[in-house]
mmCIF file of C-alpha atoms in Angstrom:
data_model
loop_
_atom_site.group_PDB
_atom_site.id
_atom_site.type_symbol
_atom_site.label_atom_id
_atom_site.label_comp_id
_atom_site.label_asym_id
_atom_site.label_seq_id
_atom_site.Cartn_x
_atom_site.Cartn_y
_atom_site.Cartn_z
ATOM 1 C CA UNK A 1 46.192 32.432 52.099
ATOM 2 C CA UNK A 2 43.772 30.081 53.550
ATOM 3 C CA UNK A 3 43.623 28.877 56.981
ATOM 4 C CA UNK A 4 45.399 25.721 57.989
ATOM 5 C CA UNK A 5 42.803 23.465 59.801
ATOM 6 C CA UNK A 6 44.394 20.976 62.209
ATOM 7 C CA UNK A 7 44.241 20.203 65.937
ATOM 8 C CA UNK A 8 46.417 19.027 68.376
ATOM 9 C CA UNK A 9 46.609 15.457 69.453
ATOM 10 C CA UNK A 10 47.770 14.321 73.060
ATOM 11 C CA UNK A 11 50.827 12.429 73.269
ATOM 12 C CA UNK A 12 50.051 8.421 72.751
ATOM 13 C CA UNK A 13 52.913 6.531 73.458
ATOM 14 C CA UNK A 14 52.080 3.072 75.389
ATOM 15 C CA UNK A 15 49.022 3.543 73.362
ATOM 16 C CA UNK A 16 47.577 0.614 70.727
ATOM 17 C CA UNK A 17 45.097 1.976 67.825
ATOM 18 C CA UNK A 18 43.634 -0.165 65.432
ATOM 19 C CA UNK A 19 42.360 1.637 62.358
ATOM 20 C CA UNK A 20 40.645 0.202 59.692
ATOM 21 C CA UNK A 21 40.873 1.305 55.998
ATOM 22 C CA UNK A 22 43.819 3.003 56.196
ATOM 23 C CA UNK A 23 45.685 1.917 52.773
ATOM 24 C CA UNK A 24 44.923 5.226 51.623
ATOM 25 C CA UNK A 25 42.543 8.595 51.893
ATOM 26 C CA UNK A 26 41.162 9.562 55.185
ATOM 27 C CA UNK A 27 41.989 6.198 57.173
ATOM 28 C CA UNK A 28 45.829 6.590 55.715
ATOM 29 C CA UNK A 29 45.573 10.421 57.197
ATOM 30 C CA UNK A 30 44.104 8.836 60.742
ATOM 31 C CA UNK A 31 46.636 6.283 60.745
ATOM 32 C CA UNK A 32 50.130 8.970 60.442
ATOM 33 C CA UNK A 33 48.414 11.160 62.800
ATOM 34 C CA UNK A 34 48.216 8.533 65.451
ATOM 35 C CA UNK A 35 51.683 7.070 64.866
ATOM 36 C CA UNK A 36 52.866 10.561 64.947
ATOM 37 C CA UNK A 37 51.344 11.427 68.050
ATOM 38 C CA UNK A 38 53.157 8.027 69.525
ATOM 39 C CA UNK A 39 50.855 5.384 69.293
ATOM 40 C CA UNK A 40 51.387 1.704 68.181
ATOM 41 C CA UNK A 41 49.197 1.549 65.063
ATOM 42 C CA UNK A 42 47.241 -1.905 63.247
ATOM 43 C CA UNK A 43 46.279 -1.131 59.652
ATOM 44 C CA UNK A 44 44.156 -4.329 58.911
ATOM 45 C CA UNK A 45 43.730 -4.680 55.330
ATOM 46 C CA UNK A 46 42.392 -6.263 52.335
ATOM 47 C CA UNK A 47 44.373 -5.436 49.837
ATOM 48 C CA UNK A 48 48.296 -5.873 50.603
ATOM 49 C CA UNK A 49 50.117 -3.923 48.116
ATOM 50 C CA UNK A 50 47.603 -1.163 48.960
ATOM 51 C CA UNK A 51 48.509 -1.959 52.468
ATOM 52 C CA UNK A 52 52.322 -2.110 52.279
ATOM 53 C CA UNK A 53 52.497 1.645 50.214
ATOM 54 C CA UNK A 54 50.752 2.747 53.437
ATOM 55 C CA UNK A 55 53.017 1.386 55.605
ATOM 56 C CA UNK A 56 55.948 2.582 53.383
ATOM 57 C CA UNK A 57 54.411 6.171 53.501
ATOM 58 C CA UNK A 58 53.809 6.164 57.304
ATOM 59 C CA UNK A 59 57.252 5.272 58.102
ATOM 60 C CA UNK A 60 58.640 7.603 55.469
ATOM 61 C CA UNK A 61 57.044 9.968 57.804
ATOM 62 C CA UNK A 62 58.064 8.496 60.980
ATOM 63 C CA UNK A 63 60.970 6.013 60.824
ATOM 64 C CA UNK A 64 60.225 5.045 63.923
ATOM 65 C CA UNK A 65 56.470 3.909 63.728
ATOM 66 C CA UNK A 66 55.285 1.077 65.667
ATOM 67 C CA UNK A 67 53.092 -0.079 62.896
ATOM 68 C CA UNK A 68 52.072 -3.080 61.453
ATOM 69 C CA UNK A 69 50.268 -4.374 58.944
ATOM 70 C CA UNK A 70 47.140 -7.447 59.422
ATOM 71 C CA UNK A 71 44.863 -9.127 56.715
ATOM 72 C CA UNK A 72 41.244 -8.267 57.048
ATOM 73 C CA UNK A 73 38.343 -8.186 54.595
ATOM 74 C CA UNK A 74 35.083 -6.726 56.202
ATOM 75 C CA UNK A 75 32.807 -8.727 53.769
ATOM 76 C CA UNK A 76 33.915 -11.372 55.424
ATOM 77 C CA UNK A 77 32.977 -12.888 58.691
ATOM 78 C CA UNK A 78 35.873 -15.604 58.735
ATOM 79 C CA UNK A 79 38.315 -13.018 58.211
ATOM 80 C CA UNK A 80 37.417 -10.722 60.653
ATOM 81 C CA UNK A 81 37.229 -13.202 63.272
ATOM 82 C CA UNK A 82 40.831 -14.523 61.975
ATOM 83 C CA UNK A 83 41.875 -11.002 62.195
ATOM 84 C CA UNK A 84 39.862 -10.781 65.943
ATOM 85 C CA UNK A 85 41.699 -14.268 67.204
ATOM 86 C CA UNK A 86 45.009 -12.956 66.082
ATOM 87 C CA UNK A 87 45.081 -9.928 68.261
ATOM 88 C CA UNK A 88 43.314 -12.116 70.831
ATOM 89 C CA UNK A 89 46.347 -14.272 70.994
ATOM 90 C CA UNK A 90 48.775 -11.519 71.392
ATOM 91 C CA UNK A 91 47.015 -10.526 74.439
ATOM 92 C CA UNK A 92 47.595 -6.899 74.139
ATOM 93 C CA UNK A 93 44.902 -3.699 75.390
ATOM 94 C CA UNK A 94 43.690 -2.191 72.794
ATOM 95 C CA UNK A 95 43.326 1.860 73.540
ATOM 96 C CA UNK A 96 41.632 2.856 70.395
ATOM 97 C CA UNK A 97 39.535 1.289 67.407
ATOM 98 C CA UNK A 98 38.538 3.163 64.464
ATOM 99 C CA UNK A 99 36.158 1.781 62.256
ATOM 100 C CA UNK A 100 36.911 3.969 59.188
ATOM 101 C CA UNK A 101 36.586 1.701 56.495
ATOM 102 C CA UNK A 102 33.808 1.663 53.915
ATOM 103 C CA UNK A 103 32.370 1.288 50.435
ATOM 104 C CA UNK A 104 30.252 3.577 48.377
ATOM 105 C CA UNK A 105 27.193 2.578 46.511
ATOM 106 C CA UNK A 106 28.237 -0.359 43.739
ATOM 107 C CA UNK A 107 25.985 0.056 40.523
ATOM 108 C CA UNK A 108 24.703 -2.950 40.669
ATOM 109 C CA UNK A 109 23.508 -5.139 44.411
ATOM 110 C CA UNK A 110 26.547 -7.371 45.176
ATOM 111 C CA UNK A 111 26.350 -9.787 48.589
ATOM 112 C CA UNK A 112 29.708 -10.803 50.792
ATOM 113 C CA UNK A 113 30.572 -14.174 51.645
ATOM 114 C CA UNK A 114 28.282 -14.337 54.554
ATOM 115 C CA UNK A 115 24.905 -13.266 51.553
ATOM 116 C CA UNK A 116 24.642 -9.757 53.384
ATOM 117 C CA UNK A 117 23.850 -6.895 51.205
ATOM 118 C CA UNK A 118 27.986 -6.178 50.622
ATOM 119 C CA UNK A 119 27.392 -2.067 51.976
ATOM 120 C CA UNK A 120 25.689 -3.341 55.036
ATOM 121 C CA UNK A 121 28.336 -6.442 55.776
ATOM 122 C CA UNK A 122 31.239 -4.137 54.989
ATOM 123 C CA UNK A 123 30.350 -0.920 56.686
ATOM 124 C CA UNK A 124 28.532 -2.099 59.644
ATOM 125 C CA UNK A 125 28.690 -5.841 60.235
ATOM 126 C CA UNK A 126 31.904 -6.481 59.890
ATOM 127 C CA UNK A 127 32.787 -3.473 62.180
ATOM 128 C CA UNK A 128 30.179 -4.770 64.850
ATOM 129 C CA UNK A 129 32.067 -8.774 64.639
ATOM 130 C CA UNK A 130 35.231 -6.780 64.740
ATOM 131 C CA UNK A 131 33.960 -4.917 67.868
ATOM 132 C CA UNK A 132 32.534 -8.396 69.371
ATOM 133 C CA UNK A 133 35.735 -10.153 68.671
ATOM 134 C CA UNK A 134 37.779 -7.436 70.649
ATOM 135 C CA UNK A 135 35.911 -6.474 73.613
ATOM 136 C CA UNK A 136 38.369 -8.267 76.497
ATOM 137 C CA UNK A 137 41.281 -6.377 74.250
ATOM 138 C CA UNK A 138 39.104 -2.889 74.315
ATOM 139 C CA UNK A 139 37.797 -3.406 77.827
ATOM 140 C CA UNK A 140 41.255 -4.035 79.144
ATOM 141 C CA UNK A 141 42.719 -0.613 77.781
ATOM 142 C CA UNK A 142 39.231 1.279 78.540
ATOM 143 C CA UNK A 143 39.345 1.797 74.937
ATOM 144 C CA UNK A 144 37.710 4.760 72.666
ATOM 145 C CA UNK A 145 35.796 3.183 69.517
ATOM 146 C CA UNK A 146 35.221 5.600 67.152
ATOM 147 C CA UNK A 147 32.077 4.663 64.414
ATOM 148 C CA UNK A 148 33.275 6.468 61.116
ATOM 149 C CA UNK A 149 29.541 7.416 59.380
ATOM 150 C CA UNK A 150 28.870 9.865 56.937
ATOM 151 C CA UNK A 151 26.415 12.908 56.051
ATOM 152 C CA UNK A 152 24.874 10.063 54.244
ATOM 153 C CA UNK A 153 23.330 9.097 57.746
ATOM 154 C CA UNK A 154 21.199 12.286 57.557
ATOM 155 C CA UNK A 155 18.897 10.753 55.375
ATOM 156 C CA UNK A 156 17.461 7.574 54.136
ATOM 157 C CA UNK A 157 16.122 4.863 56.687
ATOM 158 C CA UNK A 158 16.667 1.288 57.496
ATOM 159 C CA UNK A 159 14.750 -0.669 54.898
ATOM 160 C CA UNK A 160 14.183 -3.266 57.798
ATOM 161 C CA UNK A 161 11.261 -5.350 55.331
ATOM 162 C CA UNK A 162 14.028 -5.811 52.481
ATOM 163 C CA UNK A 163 18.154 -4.939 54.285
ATOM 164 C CA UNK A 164 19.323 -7.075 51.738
ATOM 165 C CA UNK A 165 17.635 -4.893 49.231
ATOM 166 C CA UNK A 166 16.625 -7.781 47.352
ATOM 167 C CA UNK A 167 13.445 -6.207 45.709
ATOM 168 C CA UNK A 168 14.662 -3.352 44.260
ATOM 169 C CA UNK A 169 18.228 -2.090 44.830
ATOM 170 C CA UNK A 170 18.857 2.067 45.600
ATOM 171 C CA UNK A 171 22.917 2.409 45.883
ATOM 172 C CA UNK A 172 22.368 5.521 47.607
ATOM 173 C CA UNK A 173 19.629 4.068 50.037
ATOM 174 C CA UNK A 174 21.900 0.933 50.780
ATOM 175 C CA UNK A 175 24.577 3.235 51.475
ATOM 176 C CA UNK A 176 22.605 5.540 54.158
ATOM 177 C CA UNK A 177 21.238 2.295 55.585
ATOM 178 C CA UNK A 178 24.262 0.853 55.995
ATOM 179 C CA UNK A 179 25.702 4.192 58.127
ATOM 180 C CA UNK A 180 22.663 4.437 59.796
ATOM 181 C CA UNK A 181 22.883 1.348 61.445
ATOM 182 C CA UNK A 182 26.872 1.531 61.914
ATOM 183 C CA UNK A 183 25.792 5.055 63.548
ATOM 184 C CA UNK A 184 23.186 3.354 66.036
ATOM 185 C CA UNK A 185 25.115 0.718 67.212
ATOM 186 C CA UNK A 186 27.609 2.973 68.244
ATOM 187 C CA UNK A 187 25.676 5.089 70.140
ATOM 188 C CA UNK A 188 23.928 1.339 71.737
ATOM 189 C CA UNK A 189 27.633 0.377 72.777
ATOM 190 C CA UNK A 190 28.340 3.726 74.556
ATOM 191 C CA UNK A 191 24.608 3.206 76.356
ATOM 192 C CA UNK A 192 25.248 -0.544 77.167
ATOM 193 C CA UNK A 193 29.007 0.122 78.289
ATOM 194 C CA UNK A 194 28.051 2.156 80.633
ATOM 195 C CA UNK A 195 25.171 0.047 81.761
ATOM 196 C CA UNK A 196 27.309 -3.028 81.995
ATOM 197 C CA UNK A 197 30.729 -1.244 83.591
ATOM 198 C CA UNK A 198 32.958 -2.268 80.230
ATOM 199 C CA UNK A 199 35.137 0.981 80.425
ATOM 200 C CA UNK A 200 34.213 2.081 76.274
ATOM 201 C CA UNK A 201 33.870 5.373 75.318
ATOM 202 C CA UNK A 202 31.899 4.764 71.730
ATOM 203 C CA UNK A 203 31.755 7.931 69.945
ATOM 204 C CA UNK A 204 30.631 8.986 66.474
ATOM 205 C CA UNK A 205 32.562 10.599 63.637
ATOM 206 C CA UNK A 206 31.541 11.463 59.923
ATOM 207 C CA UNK A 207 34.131 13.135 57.642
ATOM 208 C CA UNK A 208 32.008 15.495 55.440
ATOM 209 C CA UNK A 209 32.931 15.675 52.102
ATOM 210 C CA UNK A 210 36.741 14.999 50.638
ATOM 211 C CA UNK A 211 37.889 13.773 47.590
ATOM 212 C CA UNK A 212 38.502 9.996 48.373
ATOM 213 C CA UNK A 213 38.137 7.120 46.709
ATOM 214 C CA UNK A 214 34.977 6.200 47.699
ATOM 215 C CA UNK A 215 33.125 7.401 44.592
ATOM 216 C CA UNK A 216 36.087 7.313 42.148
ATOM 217 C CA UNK A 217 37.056 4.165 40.050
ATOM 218 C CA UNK A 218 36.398 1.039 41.634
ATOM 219 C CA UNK A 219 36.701 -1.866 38.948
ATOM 220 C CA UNK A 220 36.187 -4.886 41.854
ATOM 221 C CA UNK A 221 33.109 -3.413 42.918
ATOM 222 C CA UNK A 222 31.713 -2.642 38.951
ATOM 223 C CA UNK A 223 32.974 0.986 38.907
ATOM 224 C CA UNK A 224 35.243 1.167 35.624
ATOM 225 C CA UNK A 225 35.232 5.280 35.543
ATOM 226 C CA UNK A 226 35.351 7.874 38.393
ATOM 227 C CA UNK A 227 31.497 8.755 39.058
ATOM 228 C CA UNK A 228 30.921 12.945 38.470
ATOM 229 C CA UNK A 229 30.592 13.479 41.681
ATOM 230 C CA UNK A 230 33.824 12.699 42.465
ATOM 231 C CA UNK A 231 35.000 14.852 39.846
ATOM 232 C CA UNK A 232 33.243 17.877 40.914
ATOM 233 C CA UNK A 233 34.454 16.902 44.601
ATOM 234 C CA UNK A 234 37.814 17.121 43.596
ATOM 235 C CA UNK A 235 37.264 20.485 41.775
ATOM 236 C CA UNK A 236 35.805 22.416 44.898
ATOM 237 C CA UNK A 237 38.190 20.652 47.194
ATOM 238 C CA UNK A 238 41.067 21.720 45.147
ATOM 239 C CA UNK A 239 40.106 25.637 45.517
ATOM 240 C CA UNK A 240 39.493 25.135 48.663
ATOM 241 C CA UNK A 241 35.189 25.585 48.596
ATOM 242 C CA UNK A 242 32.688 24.039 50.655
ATOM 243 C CA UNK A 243 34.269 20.563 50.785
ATOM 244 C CA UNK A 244 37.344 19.070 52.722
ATOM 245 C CA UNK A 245 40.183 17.241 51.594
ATOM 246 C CA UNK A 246 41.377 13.984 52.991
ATOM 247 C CA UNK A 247 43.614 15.741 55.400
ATOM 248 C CA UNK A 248 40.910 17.750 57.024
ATOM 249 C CA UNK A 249 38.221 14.833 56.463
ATOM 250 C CA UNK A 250 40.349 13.062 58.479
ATOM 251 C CA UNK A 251 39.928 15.233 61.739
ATOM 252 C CA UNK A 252 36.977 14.461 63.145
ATOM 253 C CA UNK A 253 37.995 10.859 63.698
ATOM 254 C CA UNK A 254 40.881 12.095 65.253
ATOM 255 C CA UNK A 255 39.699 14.567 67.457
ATOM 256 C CA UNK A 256 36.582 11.876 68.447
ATOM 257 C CA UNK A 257 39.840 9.111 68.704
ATOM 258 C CA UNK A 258 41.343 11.549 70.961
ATOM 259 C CA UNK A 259 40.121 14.417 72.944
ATOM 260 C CA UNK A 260 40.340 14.264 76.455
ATOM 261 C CA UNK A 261 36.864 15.044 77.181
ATOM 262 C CA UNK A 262 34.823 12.832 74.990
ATOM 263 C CA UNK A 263 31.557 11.456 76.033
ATOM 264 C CA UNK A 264 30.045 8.296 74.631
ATOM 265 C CA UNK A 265 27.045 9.066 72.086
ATOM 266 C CA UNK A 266 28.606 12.529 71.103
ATOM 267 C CA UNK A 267 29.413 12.744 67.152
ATOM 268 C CA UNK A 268 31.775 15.066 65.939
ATOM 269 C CA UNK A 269 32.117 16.469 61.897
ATOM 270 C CA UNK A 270 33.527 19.524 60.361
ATOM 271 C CA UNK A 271 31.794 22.823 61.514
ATOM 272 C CA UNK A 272 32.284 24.480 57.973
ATOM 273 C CA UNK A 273 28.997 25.182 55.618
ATOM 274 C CA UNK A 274 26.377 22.272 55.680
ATOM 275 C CA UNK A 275 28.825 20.740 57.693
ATOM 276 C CA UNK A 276 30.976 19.426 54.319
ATOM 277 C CA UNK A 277 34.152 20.563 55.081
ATOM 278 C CA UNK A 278 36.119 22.823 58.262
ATOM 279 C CA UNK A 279 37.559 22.473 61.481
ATOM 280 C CA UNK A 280 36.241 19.644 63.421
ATOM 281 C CA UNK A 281 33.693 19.962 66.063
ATOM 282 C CA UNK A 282 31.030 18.580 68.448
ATOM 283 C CA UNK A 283 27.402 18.317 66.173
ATOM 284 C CA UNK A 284 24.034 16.898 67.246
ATOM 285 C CA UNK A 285 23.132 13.724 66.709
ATOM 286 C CA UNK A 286 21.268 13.028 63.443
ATOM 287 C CA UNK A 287 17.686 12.537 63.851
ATOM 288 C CA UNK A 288 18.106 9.088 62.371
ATOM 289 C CA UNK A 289 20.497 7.774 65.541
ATOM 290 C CA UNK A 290 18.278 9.985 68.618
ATOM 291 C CA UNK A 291 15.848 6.416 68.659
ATOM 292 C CA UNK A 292 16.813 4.214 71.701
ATOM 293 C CA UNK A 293 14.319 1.877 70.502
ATOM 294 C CA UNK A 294 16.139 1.451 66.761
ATOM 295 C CA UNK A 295 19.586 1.573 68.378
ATOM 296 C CA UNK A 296 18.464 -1.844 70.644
ATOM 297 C CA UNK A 297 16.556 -3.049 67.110
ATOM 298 C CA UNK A 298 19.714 -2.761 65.586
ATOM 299 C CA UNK A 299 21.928 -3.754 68.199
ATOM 300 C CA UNK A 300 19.896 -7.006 68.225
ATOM 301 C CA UNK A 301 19.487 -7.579 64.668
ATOM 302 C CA UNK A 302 23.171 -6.973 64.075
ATOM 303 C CA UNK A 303 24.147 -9.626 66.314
ATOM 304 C CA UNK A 304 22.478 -11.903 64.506
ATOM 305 C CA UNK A 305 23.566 -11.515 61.108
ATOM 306 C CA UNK A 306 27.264 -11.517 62.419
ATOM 307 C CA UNK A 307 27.259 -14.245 64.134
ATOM 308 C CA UNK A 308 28.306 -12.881 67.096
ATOM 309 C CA UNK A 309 27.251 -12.022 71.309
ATOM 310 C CA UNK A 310 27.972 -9.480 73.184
ATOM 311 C CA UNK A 311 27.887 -9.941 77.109
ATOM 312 C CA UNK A 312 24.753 -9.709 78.505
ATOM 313 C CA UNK A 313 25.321 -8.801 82.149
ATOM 314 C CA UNK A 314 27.746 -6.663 84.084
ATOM 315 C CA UNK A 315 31.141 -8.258 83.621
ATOM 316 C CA UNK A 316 34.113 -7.648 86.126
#
């Protein structure tokens, strides 16, 4: 029989967690995991059937979740800081944020709302204005921000002459970019929390490779038929070679959302062959997110295209 790969997670009662994409795969995994463990749980989502099945299936799980379900689309700036003023106004500390959600190279170069490349504004802007718009929330409950990337952030660059990629789109290349930069701005926060005294622990997570819906069907993003990588993801995963599933693709966040011991900067992924699939575990930083002077470029930059400030001095 194969080996069951889990780990344990601390009790979290008295505990918020926000988690983003969790109306299904991984995030949906991260999500029951933390409301099992005892936490109060925020799934913030776009679509709300999507979001109410999850809801449904946590609490058919736990009856007694402290969940709830928020409206947020990523590609959009106005949402997320609709979504940010909400939990402002409950006036609540926020213990953990996981920025899980994504979306996976559209066939042909789409924009959001805000005219941001829609991989980039998804993946990492509207994480960093989610981050922006929460920081007296995540600063009051010396909160752990977890920055869901991907192997995808072991390659590519930041096309920083064209991030729009408006001369000559690359899926792929958007895609890498837009983890990249999610990936450097996390390890910026954990660098400028501790400069500044905010009390974040900003650690990195990427899931290796499951069979999620990130490359399958996705009609509002121009996908009409699940891609053939997806379909050979699903075959290894299902015999248990190489690659995850959405279970164990799920673990890394966790165990980054959770361990005791975690350090800002650290990024953790499964430990298995090329690092696709296994038991979760500390790994070394990409080579793409070890450049202090890329992590304040994009820490900068990002700012600006979302609108948004972080403090710029020690704060008490």
């Amino acid at each position: 029989m194969a080996r069951t790969i889990d780990i344990t997670i601390a009790d979290l009662h008295g505990r918020r967690a926000v988690v983003t994409g969790a109306s299904d795969g991984i995030g949906l995994h991260i999500a029951t995991r933390l409301v099992r463990a005892g936490a109060e749980v925020v799934l913030p989502v776009r679509n709300t059937a999507k979001g109410q099945a999850a809801l449904d299936a946590i609490r058919a799980d736990h009856p007694v979740a402290a969940v709830s379900l928020r409206h947020l689309d990523l590609s959009s700036l106005a949402s997320v800081a609709d979504l940010t003023a909400e939990l402002r106004g409950e006036g609540r500390p926020i213990h953990i944020l996981v920025n899980n959600a994504g979306l996976m190279t559209p066939p042909e170069r789409q924009v959001t709302a805000d005219g941001h490349e829609v991989q980039l504004g998804t993946n990492h802007l509207g994480h960093v204005a989610l981050v922006a718009g929460l920081m007296e929330q995540l600063r009051a409950g010396r909160a752990r921000v977890v920055s869901q990337i991907s192997v995808a952030a072991n390659r590519g660059a930041i096309n920083w002459d064209d991030l729009a990629w408006e001369r000559g789109y690359d899926g792929m290349g958007a895609y890498s970019q837009s983890k990249i930069a999610l990936g450097l701005f996390g390890v910026e926060l954990g660098r400028r929390s501790e400069q500044y005294g905010w009390g974040l622990t900003s650690v990195l997570a990427h899931p290796g490779v499951a069979p999620t819906s990130l490359l399958a069907a996705r009609p509002e993003v121009g996908r009409v038929d699940d891609t053939r990588s997806v379909r050979v993801i699903r075959w290894l995963s299902a015999r248990g070679l190489i690659v995850g599933t959405a279970e164990t693709a799920a673990l890394p966040a966790l165990l980054a959302a959770t361990t005791p011991d975690a350090v800002s900067g650290t990024l953790y992924g499964p430990g298995g062959l090329g690092r696709l699939g296994g038991a979760p575990a500390t790994q070394s930083l990409y080579s793409r997110l070890r450049s202090p002077e890329d992590a304040r470029r994009v820490w900068d930059l990002s700012q600006d295209l979302a609108g948004v400030a972080f403090p710029t001095a020690a704060v008490g």
